[in-house]
Each structure stands twice: as C-alpha cells, then as structure tokens.
Amino acid sequence: MGVEAGAQAARARALAVLRIRSRALAVALLPAAVAVILLAGAVGDRLEGPVWDAARWVLTPFAVLVLLAAAGIALVLARARPAMSPTVPVTEEAAPDLYRMVRDLADRLDVPAPSAIALTPDCDSWLEDRTHPAHAPPPAEEHRDIAGAGKQAHRRHPVAPVLVIGSPFLWWMRVGELRAVLAPVIAGTGPSAHPDIAAARRFVRGLDAAVAVASEPRRDPVSRAVLAGVGWVARILLRSCRVHAAELERGVAAAAAERAQAVDYGLRIVAQEQVGLAYAGWDRLLTRVALPAWRMGRWPSRLDAGVVAALTELSRRDRLAEGFASRLGERPACDLLEEPGTVDEAASLLAARLFHGGPAGPGPDWSPVDWSEYPDEVVDRKWRLDAARLHRVLDAMGVRPATGPTPPATVAPTLSRVLDHLTDTGPVWTAGNTGATGPAAGSTAPGPDTAPSGATGPPPGRPDPLDDEDLAGTTAPSATLAARLSAELAREEAAPSPAAPSPASPSPAPDPAALWDDRALPLFPLQPPRTARELLADHLTAMVCCAAMDTAGAAPGLDWLDGPTLLIDGERTADLAPKVLTLIEDGDATPLRVWLSQLGIRPEKPVRLG
C-alpha cells in the first residue's frame, strides 16, 4: 500500500466515522423536526383535529426531552477528558539537539513537526494528540518555536501531536538508529493533520472518554442514572465506529511507513533489531532488578543507564549479540539531552509508579537508590528482612531451636533451625489433603498445628492456602510454612504505609501535568502476586545468603540480568536454587548441607536479621 493509497483508505474510514456521528445527530434531531412540522401545521390551519392535537401534545415534550438528552450527551463528550499517556515532558531547552533532529526528519519527510516531545518508560514510540483543553497544551509561541512555524497566527492551524519516545531507546540506541526508528513515527503527523482524520479521531476519543466518565462510581442516584444513559449511548456509538477506527489507524500507519521508506532505510533494519534487544533488556531489568527494590520502598534512579549495563552483559554472555557491543563506541542518543541524569531519574520514578504503584515523589519510605548502593541498600536489606520474617513465622508456629549437643536456652535465628524443620520423610503434600500436617515421626520439631509449651491463645490451626494447587508436591512442613509466610506478608502489605496514603486519607493536590488517573496504580503490573511456594523459596534462599554473609565472608551483589545475587570470593553463585527446591519439595536437606559445607558456611551459627 503506497502513501496515497494508505492516506485515501484512512480518509475513507474517517468519513465513515463522521457519517456515524452525523446519523446519531440526525436521530437526535428527528423528533424535534417532526414536532416543528406539527406545530407549523397547527399555525397554518392545515393539521387540525383530535389526532393531530394528540400527536402534538405527545411528540413535542418527547422532542424536548430528546434534545435535552442529546445536549447532555454532547456536553459530556465535549468536556470529558480523553486519556493521556503518563510521560516525562522534555522541553526544547532540555534537548535542543533532539528537537533539531526531529525537525530535520519532519522536513525530509515533508510533514508537520511534532508540537513537543515526551518520554515514556517503555520500549515504544508513538504520536499522541493532546489538543483537548484539559491537556493544557503549551502556548502558541512555544509551539511556534518547537515546530518551526512562521509569524502567522498559530491558532489558525491545527496543533501537531506530541512525539512520545521510549526512554530506553535514548540510552541504548545510537543517534542514527534512533533517527531511523523515529522516521515512520514522525511521518504520521502528515495524515494526522488532515481535517477529516483529525475530526474522526476526536469523536472516537470523546466517546471513549465519555464511557470512562460514565463508569466512575458515584453516590448520587440521579447523576448515576443520567451518566448510565450517556455511557449506554457512547458504547453503542463506539461499537459502530470500532472497525472503521481500526482501519483508519491502519491506513495512517501504512501511509506513514511508506513515506518513511526513503529515510535511512538500511539503518532501520539494524535499528529494529535494537528495538527487540532493548525490550528484552528493559523487561529483564524491571522484573529481576527494579522489582525487588520497589517492594522494599526503594526505586533505582538510573533505570535507563541500567539498560545499557544489562544489554552489555547480555552481549557478553550471548554469542548472537556479540556484534552489538561494538556499537557502544558510537554516540548514544542520550547525548541529545542536556542533562541525561535528570531525565533518567524522572523516567525511573515514573516507571516505578506505572509498574509498581509507588508514590509520585521521594519520601521517607520511598527513596531513590544508586546502582553502586544497590547491593548493600537493597540486596542485603531484602535478604535480612526476609530472614527475619521467616523466623517470626517459625516463632509463631512454636518451632524449637535446632538440635545440637548443647541446645540453646533461647530460639536463635540460625539456618539449622529452618533446615531441621523442613527436613521431612513423610508423604508429599497433595491439594485438598486434610491429613496430619506435622513432621514425620522422629522429627525434633513440633507439628505446625501444635502450640508451643506455655503458649497462650488458640493453636494456629491449618491455614486455608494449604489446599492450593501451587503447594501440591511439597512436604507438609513446607506447605504449612509457605502458607504462613504468605499470610504474614499479606498482613504486612495490608498495613498502611507512610509512603502511600490510604484510600480514606485526603490526597495531595494533583500535579497539573499529571493528567491521568493514578487511582488504579499500578497501571501495568509487572508480575502477578508471588505464590506461596515462591515465597518460601525466596525466604529460604535469603536465609542461606544471610548465613553465607555472616559466617563465610560472602557479599551481596547485583547481576544485571538476574538481579540480587550472592558473591563468594567475588564470584556469583548459580547453583543454589535447585538445592532449595529439593528441600521444599522432597524434604531432603542433604544436597543443601553438602553445598554449605563445601563453601564453609556454618548453618548452626546465629545470623543478623533485618
């Protein structure tokens, strides 16, 4: 599909959307038109008689009601704020070289330049219309500077959309690669300036915003009923426009891609490979490295710089990516920014909000962390907090200290205590098992359903998650401990945190630039909640790592691709996970004890908890 063919297809679909709008308006005006005819007939002594009088009495009020309803729907459509992607705005003063490159591309493509540039903490780029009054677009003078317009009155011309660029692209891609990736995106400003396409898009966005407004919970029954009707009408219109709107966007994309063929075509093939690589590194960095820090109330302040480190490490490990490392000698696209560190920090904070639901700004329980501080501030702290939670649960279950020649008088936080409790030779736990949940005969630890001697209150009892399919295939002590850990963590997360105000507390004044609804954060959660089995594995691994640090001189470390890692003699350990799973699933601690002995880790020694 060529440029003209794609543009013509998009315009045809835009006209189809506008025809639906016109038909809806005609349906709303039809009762009023019939009522006017009936009233005019009465004035001219032409439509007289009881039947015509009854029709006038019935249709005139109905027409008024329909007009009022139509006016209300039109008002909601006009005033409803269309959704706007959460981004980090980049002014021309903060990135003059980036704006110059974008304008040069627009000139080569013979399309209007984007009105502004913003960054998103994701691996994608697009154009976004922000001309709605609620979006508070920059003044005309600023648009004139950005888009390079002349001295004519700017308000006579439509405002070009905003160019949104994925922030990982700026740090990983070279300048030429970024230019090649952005060419088809910027080419889309040409079709966007067509009046029919712009009007069709505004109508669809208005319908979508009206549906969102109607879906908001309200206590007032009158407004709830009125908006329910508005939402019903808007949904019908949206369903009617859905196919045409999708084909419209497809035509615009085809026309833009065809127009951009002449710009850096050869380089664009290589650049597209970098898009996929950047996405892989970004996803791994978020899920393996950033997520553990976010869960602790810390947010890495240089996520985009971490992408470079992660992808460089991937290039070192993966022979297929060896050629990519040579690109690092070329000029990175982040050099187009005046202060890359400041922009990276803003994008990193926004990523924490979108993917984890963190607060809008730093605070006592939500502070930034530098990569150099990550091992001590995140990894070490995470392990010790998990180890402390593990022993609190064991205390609540009445698990005794580890066995030995001289049993201690108090319950010490040792790794041996955990290993002894989880070592089990009984049957494997199955989903729905209602049998005994205590350890096998001969175990030194009491059963999890047995209260400790002298304990007050009712016994803990068997937790409900024990019949979860996730815990099938584990031993009874592992299943019980996993369920208790899951319940304990759920209680901690349900407790109000100073970093995030509770729903009942008053919210601070909204940032005028944050024109998106942050009440449903995170908007894009990275992972589903951890299962009870995963929680137990994480806590047991944390306990092993704490014992290694306190008794064998190990150190916490950061692996760019795998996240927190244990360093022994400067080398990362990669064979701990299978031994932890053997203990959880089979109740066999022998492989783990052999591993501990080989590395000189003393499981009987107390460890320092969080």
Coordinates of C-alpha atoms in Angstrom, one line a residue:
M1 CA 0.0 0.0 0.0
G2 CA 1.6 3.3 -1.1
V3 CA 1.5 6.7 0.5
E4 CA -1.6 7.9 -1.4
A5 CA -3.4 4.6 -1.1
G6 CA -2.9 4.4 2.6
A7 CA -3.9 8.1 3.1
Q8 CA -7.0 7.6 0.9
A9 CA -8.0 4.5 2.9
A10 CA -7.6 6.4 6.1
R11 CA -9.7 9.3 4.9
A12 CA -12.4 6.9 3.6
R13 CA -12.6 5.3 7.1
A14 CA -12.6 8.8 8.7
L15 CA -15.6 9.8 6.6
A16 CA -17.3 6.6 7.7
V17 CA -16.8 7.5 11.3
L18 CA -18.1 11.0 10.7
R19 CA -21.2 9.6 8.9
I20 CA -22.0 7.7 12.1
R21 CA -21.7 10.9 14.0
S22 CA -24.0 12.6 11.6
R23 CA -26.6 9.8 11.8
A24 CA -26.6 10.0 15.5
L25 CA -27.2 13.7 15.3
A26 CA -30.0 13.2 12.8
V27 CA -31.6 10.7 15.1
A28 CA -31.5 13.2 17.9
L29 CA -33.0 15.9 15.8
L30 CA -35.7 13.9 14.1
P31 CA -38.3 14.1 16.9
A32 CA -37.7 17.9 17.0
A33 CA -38.1 18.2 13.3
V34 CA -41.4 16.3 13.3
A35 CA -42.6 18.4 16.3
V36 CA -41.8 21.6 14.4
I37 CA -43.8 20.3 11.4
L38 CA -46.8 19.5 13.6
L39 CA -46.7 22.9 15.3
A40 CA -46.3 24.7 12.0
G41 CA -49.3 22.8 10.6
A42 CA -51.4 24.0 13.6
V43 CA -50.4 27.6 13.0
G44 CA -51.3 27.3 9.3
D45 CA -54.7 25.7 10.0
R46 CA -53.7 22.6 8.0
L47 CA -53.1 19.8 10.5
E48 CA -56.1 20.1 12.7
G49 CA -58.3 17.6 14.5
P50 CA -58.0 15.5 17.7
V51 CA -55.5 13.1 16.2
W52 CA -53.1 15.9 15.2
D53 CA -53.6 17.6 18.5
A54 CA -52.8 14.4 20.5
A55 CA -49.7 13.9 18.3
R56 CA -48.5 17.5 19.1
W57 CA -49.1 17.0 22.8
V58 CA -47.2 13.7 22.9
L59 CA -44.4 14.5 20.4
T60 CA -43.5 18.0 21.5
P61 CA -42.5 17.1 25.1
F62 CA -40.7 14.0 23.8
A63 CA -38.8 16.0 21.3
V64 CA -37.7 18.4 24.1
L65 CA -36.6 15.5 26.2
V66 CA -34.6 14.0 23.3
L67 CA -33.0 17.4 22.6
L68 CA -32.1 17.8 26.3
A69 CA -30.6 14.3 26.4
A70 CA -28.7 14.9 23.2
A71 CA -27.4 18.2 24.5
G72 CA -26.3 16.5 27.7
I73 CA -24.5 13.7 25.8
A74 CA -22.8 16.3 23.6
L75 CA -21.7 18.2 26.7
V76 CA -20.2 15.1 28.3
L77 CA -18.4 14.3 25.0
A78 CA -17.0 17.8 24.8
R79 CA -16.0 18.1 28.4
A80 CA -14.8 14.5 29.0
R81 CA -11.0 14.4 29.3
P82 CA -9.5 11.9 26.8
A83 CA -7.0 9.6 28.3
M84 CA -3.4 10.8 28.1
S85 CA -0.4 8.6 28.5
P86 CA 1.8 9.3 31.6
T87 CA 5.1 10.7 30.3
V88 CA 8.0 12.8 31.2
P89 CA 7.9 16.1 29.2
V90 CA 11.1 17.2 27.5
T91 CA 11.4 20.9 26.7
E92 CA 13.4 22.2 23.8
E93 CA 15.8 23.9 26.2
A94 CA 16.5 20.5 27.8
A95 CA 17.1 18.7 24.5
P96 CA 17.9 21.2 21.6
D97 CA 19.7 18.6 19.6
L98 CA 16.8 16.1 19.9
Y99 CA 14.3 18.7 18.7
R100 CA 16.6 19.7 15.9
M101 CA 16.9 16.1 14.8
V102 CA 13.1 15.7 14.9
R103 CA 12.5 18.9 12.9
D104 CA 15.1 17.7 10.3
L105 CA 13.3 14.4 9.9
A106 CA 10.0 16.2 9.5
D107 CA 11.4 18.4 6.8
R108 CA 12.8 15.5 4.9
L109 CA 9.5 13.7 5.2
D110 CA 7.6 16.8 4.2
V111 CA 5.2 16.6 7.2
P112 CA 4.5 18.9 10.1
A113 CA 6.9 18.6 13.0
P114 CA 5.5 17.3 16.3
S115 CA 4.5 20.1 18.7
A116 CA 6.5 18.7 21.6
I117 CA 8.5 15.7 22.8
A118 CA 7.9 13.5 25.8
L119 CA 9.4 10.3 27.1
T120 CA 7.7 7.1 28.3
P121 CA 9.4 4.5 30.5
D122 CA 8.7 1.7 27.9
C123 CA 10.1 0.4 24.7
D124 CA 7.7 2.1 22.3
S125 CA 7.2 5.4 20.4
W126 CA 4.0 7.0 19.1
L127 CA 2.2 10.2 18.4
E128 CA -0.4 11.5 20.8
D129 CA -2.9 14.2 20.3
R130 CA -3.1 16.5 23.3
T131 CA -5.2 19.3 21.9
H132 CA -8.0 18.8 24.3
P133 CA -8.3 21.9 26.6
A134 CA -7.9 19.7 29.7
H135 CA -4.5 18.7 28.5
A136 CA -3.3 22.3 28.8
P137 CA -1.2 22.5 25.6
P138 CA 1.8 24.9 25.6
P139 CA 1.1 28.4 24.4
A140 CA 1.2 29.2 20.7
E141 CA 4.5 30.9 21.0
E142 CA 6.1 27.8 22.4
H143 CA 4.6 25.6 19.6
R144 CA 6.0 28.1 17.1
D145 CA 9.5 27.6 18.5
I146 CA 9.2 23.9 18.5
A147 CA 7.6 23.2 15.2
G148 CA 9.5 26.0 13.4
A149 CA 6.3 27.8 12.2
G150 CA 6.4 31.3 10.9
K151 CA 5.0 34.5 12.3
Q152 CA 1.5 33.7 11.2
A153 CA -1.2 33.4 13.9
H154 CA -0.6 29.9 15.2
R155 CA -4.2 29.3 16.4
R156 CA -5.5 29.2 12.8
H157 CA -3.6 25.9 12.2
P158 CA -4.2 22.6 14.0
V159 CA -1.6 21.8 16.6
A160 CA 0.5 18.8 15.7
P161 CA 0.6 15.8 18.0
V162 CA 3.2 15.2 20.7
L163 CA 6.0 12.8 19.9
V164 CA 6.4 10.2 22.7
I165 CA 9.7 8.3 22.7
G166 CA 10.6 5.3 24.8
S167 CA 13.3 6.4 27.2
P168 CA 15.3 3.1 27.0
F169 CA 15.8 3.8 23.3
L170 CA 17.7 7.0 24.1
W171 CA 20.2 5.2 26.3
W172 CA 20.7 2.0 24.3
M173 CA 20.4 3.3 20.7
R174 CA 22.9 5.3 18.8
V175 CA 21.8 8.6 17.3
G176 CA 21.5 7.2 13.8
E177 CA 19.5 4.2 15.0
L178 CA 17.0 6.5 16.9
R179 CA 16.6 8.6 13.9
A180 CA 15.8 5.6 11.7
V181 CA 13.3 4.3 14.3
L182 CA 11.5 7.6 14.7
A183 CA 11.2 8.3 10.9
P184 CA 7.9 6.3 10.4
V185 CA 6.5 7.6 13.7
I186 CA 7.1 11.3 12.7
A187 CA 5.7 10.6 9.2
G188 CA 2.4 10.0 10.9
T189 CA 2.0 13.7 11.6
G190 CA 1.1 14.2 7.9
P191 CA -2.1 12.2 7.9
S192 CA -2.9 13.5 11.4
A193 CA -3.2 17.0 10.0
H194 CA -6.0 16.1 7.6
P195 CA -9.2 17.7 8.9
D196 CA -11.4 14.6 8.4
I197 CA -8.9 12.2 10.1
A198 CA -8.5 14.7 13.0
A199 CA -12.2 15.1 13.4
A200 CA -12.9 11.3 13.4
R201 CA -10.1 10.8 16.0
R202 CA -11.5 13.5 18.2
F203 CA -15.0 11.9 18.0
V204 CA -13.7 8.4 18.9
R205 CA -11.6 9.8 21.8
G206 CA -14.6 11.7 23.0
L207 CA -16.7 8.6 23.1
D208 CA -14.0 6.7 24.9
A209 CA -13.7 9.5 27.5
A210 CA -17.4 9.6 27.9
V211 CA -17.5 5.9 28.7
A212 CA -14.8 6.4 31.3
V213 CA -16.8 9.2 32.9
A214 CA -19.9 7.1 33.0
S215 CA -18.1 4.2 34.6
E216 CA -16.8 6.3 37.5
P217 CA -18.6 5.3 40.8
R218 CA -21.0 7.9 42.1
R219 CA -23.2 8.0 45.2
D220 CA -25.8 10.4 43.8
P221 CA -28.5 8.2 42.2
V222 CA -29.7 10.9 39.8
S223 CA -26.2 11.6 38.3
R224 CA -25.6 7.8 38.3
A225 CA -28.8 7.2 36.3
V226 CA -28.1 10.1 33.9
L227 CA -24.5 9.0 33.3
A228 CA -25.6 5.4 32.8
G229 CA -27.7 6.6 29.9
V230 CA -24.8 8.6 28.5
G231 CA -22.5 5.6 28.8
W232 CA -25.0 3.3 27.0
V233 CA -25.3 5.7 24.1
A234 CA -21.5 6.2 23.9
R235 CA -20.9 2.4 23.9
I236 CA -23.3 1.9 21.1
L237 CA -21.6 4.6 19.0
L238 CA -18.2 3.1 19.9
R239 CA -19.2 -0.3 18.7
S240 CA -20.4 1.2 15.5
C241 CA -17.1 3.0 14.9
R242 CA -14.8 0.3 16.1
V243 CA -14.0 -1.3 12.7
H244 CA -13.7 2.0 10.9
A245 CA -11.5 3.5 13.6
A246 CA -9.2 0.5 13.5
E247 CA -8.9 0.6 9.7
L248 CA -8.3 4.3 9.9
E249 CA -5.3 3.8 12.1
R250 CA -4.1 1.0 9.9
G251 CA -4.2 3.2 6.9
V252 CA -2.4 6.1 8.6
A253 CA 0.3 3.7 9.7
A254 CA 0.7 2.3 6.2
A255 CA 0.9 5.7 4.7
A256 CA 3.5 6.8 7.3
A257 CA 5.6 3.7 6.9
E258 CA 5.6 4.1 3.1
R259 CA 6.6 7.8 3.4
A260 CA 9.5 6.9 5.7
Q261 CA 10.9 4.3 3.3
A262 CA 13.3 6.9 1.8
V263 CA 14.8 7.9 5.1
D264 CA 17.7 5.7 6.4
Y265 CA 16.2 2.5 5.1
G266 CA 19.3 0.3 5.5
L267 CA 19.9 1.5 9.0
R268 CA 16.3 1.0 10.0
I269 CA 16.7 -2.8 9.7
V270 CA 19.6 -2.7 12.2
A271 CA 17.7 -0.3 14.4
Q272 CA 14.7 -2.6 14.5
E273 CA 16.9 -5.3 15.9
Q274 CA 18.0 -2.9 18.6
V275 CA 14.3 -2.3 19.5
G276 CA 13.8 -6.0 20.2
L277 CA 17.1 -6.2 22.2
A278 CA 16.2 -3.1 24.2
Y279 CA 12.8 -4.5 25.0
A280 CA 14.3 -7.8 26.3
G281 CA 16.9 -6.0 28.4
W282 CA 14.3 -3.5 29.8
D283 CA 11.9 -6.2 30.7
R284 CA 14.6 -8.2 32.5
L285 CA 15.9 -5.2 34.3
L286 CA 12.4 -4.3 35.6
T287 CA 11.4 -7.8 36.7
R288 CA 14.7 -9.0 38.1
V289 CA 16.4 -5.8 39.4
A290 CA 13.9 -3.0 39.9
L291 CA 11.0 -5.0 41.3
P292 CA 12.9 -6.3 44.4
A293 CA 13.9 -2.7 45.2
W294 CA 10.4 -1.3 44.6
R295 CA 9.0 -3.9 47.0
M296 CA 11.3 -2.6 49.7
G297 CA 10.4 1.1 49.2
R298 CA 13.5 2.0 47.1
W299 CA 13.5 2.9 43.5
P300 CA 16.6 2.7 41.3
S301 CA 17.2 6.3 40.0
R302 CA 19.1 5.3 36.8
L303 CA 17.0 2.6 35.2
D304 CA 17.8 3.7 31.6
A305 CA 21.5 3.6 32.4
G306 CA 20.9 0.1 33.8
V307 CA 19.5 -1.0 30.5
V308 CA 22.9 -0.3 28.9
A309 CA 24.6 -2.3 31.6
A310 CA 22.1 -5.2 31.3
L311 CA 22.3 -5.3 27.5
T312 CA 26.1 -5.1 27.6
E313 CA 26.1 -8.1 29.9
L314 CA 23.7 -9.9 27.6
S315 CA 26.1 -9.2 24.7
R316 CA 28.9 -10.7 26.7
R317 CA 27.0 -13.9 27.5
D318 CA 25.2 -14.4 24.3
R319 CA 27.3 -15.1 21.3
L320 CA 24.5 -14.0 19.0
A321 CA 24.7 -10.5 20.5
E322 CA 28.5 -10.1 20.2
G323 CA 28.2 -7.6 17.3
F324 CA 26.0 -5.3 19.3
A325 CA 28.8 -4.5 21.8
S326 CA 30.8 -2.7 19.1
R327 CA 28.1 -0.1 18.7
L328 CA 28.9 1.3 22.2
G329 CA 31.7 3.3 20.6
E330 CA 29.3 5.4 18.6
R331 CA 27.4 8.4 20.0
P332 CA 24.5 7.4 22.2
A333 CA 21.1 9.0 21.6
C334 CA 21.1 10.2 25.3
D335 CA 23.8 12.7 24.3
L336 CA 20.9 14.6 22.6
L337 CA 19.8 15.6 26.1
E338 CA 21.4 18.4 28.1
E339 CA 21.0 16.6 31.4
P340 CA 20.6 12.9 30.8
G341 CA 20.8 12.0 34.5
T342 CA 17.9 14.3 35.5
V343 CA 15.7 12.9 32.7
D344 CA 16.7 9.3 33.6
E345 CA 15.7 9.9 37.2
A346 CA 12.3 11.3 36.2
A347 CA 11.7 8.4 33.9
S348 CA 12.8 5.9 36.6
L349 CA 10.3 7.4 39.1
L350 CA 7.5 7.3 36.5
A351 CA 8.4 3.6 35.8
A352 CA 8.0 2.8 39.5
R353 CA 4.6 4.4 39.5
L354 CA 3.3 2.7 36.4
F355 CA 4.7 -0.8 37.0
H356 CA 4.6 -1.0 40.8
G357 CA 2.3 1.8 42.0
G358 CA 4.8 3.8 44.0
P359 CA 4.2 7.4 45.2
A360 CA 4.6 10.4 43.0
G361 CA 7.7 11.7 44.8
P362 CA 10.5 10.6 47.1
G363 CA 9.7 10.2 50.8
P364 CA 11.0 8.5 54.0
D365 CA 9.7 5.2 52.8
W366 CA 10.2 5.8 49.1
S367 CA 13.7 6.9 48.4
P368 CA 16.0 6.6 45.4
V369 CA 18.9 4.2 45.3
D370 CA 22.0 4.5 43.1
W371 CA 23.4 1.4 41.4
S372 CA 26.6 1.5 43.5
E373 CA 24.5 1.3 46.6
Y374 CA 22.1 -1.4 45.4
P375 CA 23.9 -4.4 46.8
D376 CA 24.0 -3.0 50.4
E377 CA 20.9 -1.0 50.4
V378 CA 18.6 -3.4 48.6
V379 CA 20.1 -6.9 48.3
D380 CA 21.5 -7.2 51.9
R381 CA 18.4 -5.5 53.4
K382 CA 16.0 -7.6 51.4
W383 CA 17.6 -10.9 52.5
R384 CA 17.7 -9.9 56.2
L385 CA 14.2 -8.7 56.2
D386 CA 13.0 -12.0 54.6
A387 CA 15.1 -14.0 57.1
A388 CA 13.6 -12.0 60.0
R389 CA 10.0 -12.7 58.6
L390 CA 10.9 -16.4 58.3
H391 CA 11.9 -16.7 61.9
R392 CA 8.9 -14.6 63.1
V393 CA 6.6 -17.2 61.5
L394 CA 8.6 -20.1 62.9
D395 CA 8.3 -18.4 66.4
A396 CA 4.6 -18.1 65.9
M397 CA 4.4 -21.8 64.9
G398 CA 6.3 -22.8 68.0
V399 CA 9.2 -24.3 66.2
R400 CA 12.0 -25.2 68.6
P401 CA 15.7 -24.3 68.1
A402 CA 17.9 -26.5 66.1
T403 CA 19.2 -29.7 67.7
G404 CA 22.7 -30.0 68.9
P405 CA 25.0 -31.2 71.7
T406 CA 24.1 -28.2 73.9
P407 CA 20.6 -26.9 73.0
P408 CA 20.5 -23.1 73.4
A409 CA 18.2 -21.6 76.0
T410 CA 16.6 -19.2 73.5
V411 CA 15.4 -19.6 69.9
A412 CA 18.3 -18.4 67.9
P413 CA 17.9 -17.3 64.2
T414 CA 20.0 -20.0 62.7
L415 CA 19.8 -21.7 59.3
S416 CA 19.9 -25.1 61.1
R417 CA 16.6 -24.3 62.7
V418 CA 15.0 -23.9 59.3
L419 CA 16.7 -26.9 57.8
D420 CA 15.7 -29.2 60.7
H421 CA 12.1 -28.0 60.5
L422 CA 11.8 -28.6 56.7
T423 CA 13.6 -31.9 56.7
D424 CA 10.8 -34.4 56.3
T425 CA 10.5 -38.1 55.4
G426 CA 6.7 -38.2 55.4
P427 CA 4.3 -38.2 52.5
V428 CA 4.3 -35.4 49.9
W429 CA 1.5 -32.8 50.3
T430 CA -1.3 -33.0 47.8
A431 CA -4.0 -30.5 47.0
G432 CA -7.0 -30.9 49.3
N433 CA -5.1 -33.0 51.8
T434 CA -6.8 -33.0 55.1
G435 CA -4.5 -35.3 56.9
A436 CA -1.8 -34.5 59.5
T437 CA 0.4 -31.6 58.7
G438 CA 3.1 -32.2 61.3
P439 CA 6.6 -33.5 60.6
A440 CA 7.3 -37.2 60.2
A441 CA 7.9 -39.4 63.2
G442 CA 11.3 -38.8 64.8
S443 CA 11.5 -35.1 63.9
T444 CA 12.7 -32.9 66.7
A445 CA 10.4 -30.0 65.8
P446 CA 6.7 -30.0 66.9
G447 CA 4.0 -30.1 64.3
P448 CA 2.9 -26.8 62.8
D449 CA -0.6 -27.2 64.3
T450 CA 0.9 -27.8 67.8
A451 CA 1.1 -24.8 70.1
P452 CA 4.4 -24.4 72.0
S453 CA 4.6 -25.3 75.6
G454 CA 3.3 -22.5 77.7
A455 CA 1.8 -20.6 74.8
T456 CA -1.5 -18.8 75.3
G457 CA -4.4 -18.4 73.0
P458 CA -5.7 -20.9 70.5
P459 CA -3.4 -23.0 68.3
P460 CA -2.5 -21.5 64.9
G461 CA -4.5 -24.2 63.0
R462 CA -4.1 -25.2 59.4
P463 CA -4.1 -22.2 57.1
D464 CA -6.6 -22.3 54.2
P465 CA -3.9 -21.9 51.4
L466 CA -2.7 -25.5 52.3
D467 CA -5.1 -26.9 49.7
D468 CA -3.8 -24.6 47.0
E469 CA -2.7 -26.4 43.8
D470 CA 0.5 -24.4 44.0
L471 CA 1.6 -26.2 47.1
A472 CA 0.9 -29.7 45.7
G473 CA 4.0 -31.8 45.5
T474 CA 5.7 -30.2 48.6
T475 CA 6.1 -31.7 52.0
A476 CA 3.7 -31.0 54.8
P477 CA 6.1 -28.7 56.8
S478 CA 7.0 -26.8 53.6
A479 CA 3.3 -26.4 52.7
T480 CA 2.4 -25.1 56.2
L481 CA 5.4 -22.8 56.4
A482 CA 4.7 -21.4 52.9
A483 CA 1.1 -20.7 53.8
R484 CA 2.0 -19.0 57.0
L485 CA 4.6 -16.8 55.2
S486 CA 2.0 -15.9 52.6
A487 CA -0.4 -14.8 55.2
E488 CA 2.2 -12.9 57.2
L489 CA 3.3 -11.0 54.0
A490 CA -0.3 -10.2 53.2
R491 CA -0.8 -8.7 56.6
E492 CA 2.3 -6.6 56.2
E493 CA 1.2 -5.3 52.8
A494 CA -2.3 -4.5 54.0
A495 CA -0.9 -2.3 56.8
P496 CA -1.0 1.4 55.9
S497 CA 2.4 2.8 54.8
P498 CA 3.5 6.4 55.2
A499 CA 4.8 6.2 51.6
A500 CA 1.3 5.6 50.1
P501 CA -1.7 7.2 51.7
S502 CA -4.7 5.0 52.4
P503 CA -7.8 5.5 50.2
A504 CA -9.6 7.2 53.1
S505 CA -6.9 9.8 53.6
P506 CA -7.1 13.1 51.7
S507 CA -4.9 13.1 48.6
P508 CA -2.5 15.9 47.9
A509 CA -3.2 18.5 45.3
P510 CA -2.8 16.9 41.8
D511 CA 0.1 17.8 39.6
P512 CA -1.3 19.8 36.6
A513 CA 1.0 17.9 34.3
A514 CA -0.3 14.5 35.6
L515 CA -3.5 14.4 33.6
W516 CA -4.0 10.7 34.1
D517 CA -5.9 8.7 36.7
D518 CA -3.5 7.3 39.2
R519 CA -6.1 5.8 41.5
A520 CA -5.7 2.4 39.8
L521 CA -1.9 2.2 40.1
P522 CA 0.0 0.2 39.0
L523 CA -1.4 0.6 35.5
F524 CA 0.9 -2.1 34.2
P525 CA 1.8 -4.5 36.9
L526 CA 4.9 -6.5 36.1
Q527 CA 4.1 -9.8 37.6
P528 CA 1.2 -11.5 39.4
P529 CA 1.5 -11.9 43.1
R530 CA 4.1 -14.4 44.2
T531 CA 2.7 -17.8 45.1
A532 CA 3.2 -19.4 48.5
R533 CA 5.8 -21.8 47.0
E534 CA 7.8 -18.9 45.5
L535 CA 7.6 -17.0 48.8
L536 CA 9.0 -19.9 50.7
A537 CA 11.8 -20.4 48.2
D538 CA 12.7 -16.7 48.4
H539 CA 12.8 -16.7 52.2
L540 CA 14.8 -19.9 52.4
T541 CA 17.3 -18.5 49.9
A542 CA 17.5 -15.3 51.8
M543 CA 18.3 -17.2 55.0
V544 CA 21.1 -19.2 53.2
C545 CA 22.5 -15.9 51.9
C546 CA 22.5 -14.3 55.3
A547 CA 24.3 -17.3 56.8
A548 CA 26.9 -17.1 54.0
M549 CA 27.5 -13.5 54.6
D550 CA 27.8 -13.8 58.4
T551 CA 29.8 -17.0 58.6
A552 CA 31.7 -17.4 55.3
G553 CA 32.6 -13.8 54.3
A554 CA 30.2 -13.8 51.3
A555 CA 28.8 -10.5 50.0
P556 CA 25.6 -9.3 48.3
G557 CA 25.9 -8.5 44.6
L558 CA 23.9 -7.2 41.6
D559 CA 23.6 -9.2 38.5
W560 CA 22.2 -7.0 35.7
L561 CA 20.2 -9.8 34.2
D562 CA 19.2 -11.9 37.3
G563 CA 19.0 -9.3 40.0
P564 CA 20.2 -9.9 43.6
T565 CA 23.0 -12.5 43.7
L566 CA 25.4 -13.9 46.3
L567 CA 29.1 -13.4 45.7
I568 CA 31.6 -15.8 47.2
D569 CA 35.2 -14.8 46.6
G570 CA 33.9 -12.3 44.1
E571 CA 32.1 -15.0 42.0
R572 CA 28.3 -15.3 41.7
T573 CA 26.7 -18.5 42.9
A574 CA 24.4 -20.1 40.3
D575 CA 23.6 -23.5 41.8
L576 CA 21.7 -22.7 45.0
A577 CA 18.1 -22.7 43.6
P578 CA 17.9 -26.4 42.7
K579 CA 19.0 -27.4 46.2
V580 CA 16.5 -25.1 47.8
L581 CA 13.7 -26.7 45.7
T582 CA 14.8 -30.2 46.7
L583 CA 14.4 -29.3 50.3
I584 CA 11.0 -27.7 49.8
E585 CA 9.6 -30.5 47.5
D586 CA 11.3 -33.6 48.9
G587 CA 12.2 -32.6 52.4
D588 CA 15.8 -33.6 51.7
A589 CA 18.3 -31.2 53.1
T590 CA 21.4 -33.3 52.1
P591 CA 22.3 -31.5 48.8
L592 CA 22.0 -28.1 50.5
R593 CA 24.0 -29.2 53.5
V594 CA 26.8 -30.6 51.3
W595 CA 26.8 -27.3 49.4
L596 CA 27.0 -25.3 52.6
S597 CA 29.9 -27.5 53.8
Q598 CA 31.9 -27.1 50.6
L599 CA 31.7 -23.3 50.8
G600 CA 32.4 -23.1 54.6
I601 CA 29.0 -21.8 55.6
R602 CA 28.1 -22.6 59.2
P603 CA 24.3 -23.2 59.4
E604 CA 24.4 -23.6 63.2
K605 CA 25.7 -20.0 63.8
P606 CA 23.2 -17.2 64.5
V607 CA 22.7 -14.6 61.8
R608 CA 22.0 -11.0 61.9
L609 CA 18.4 -10.3 60.9
G610 CA 16.9 -7.1 59.4

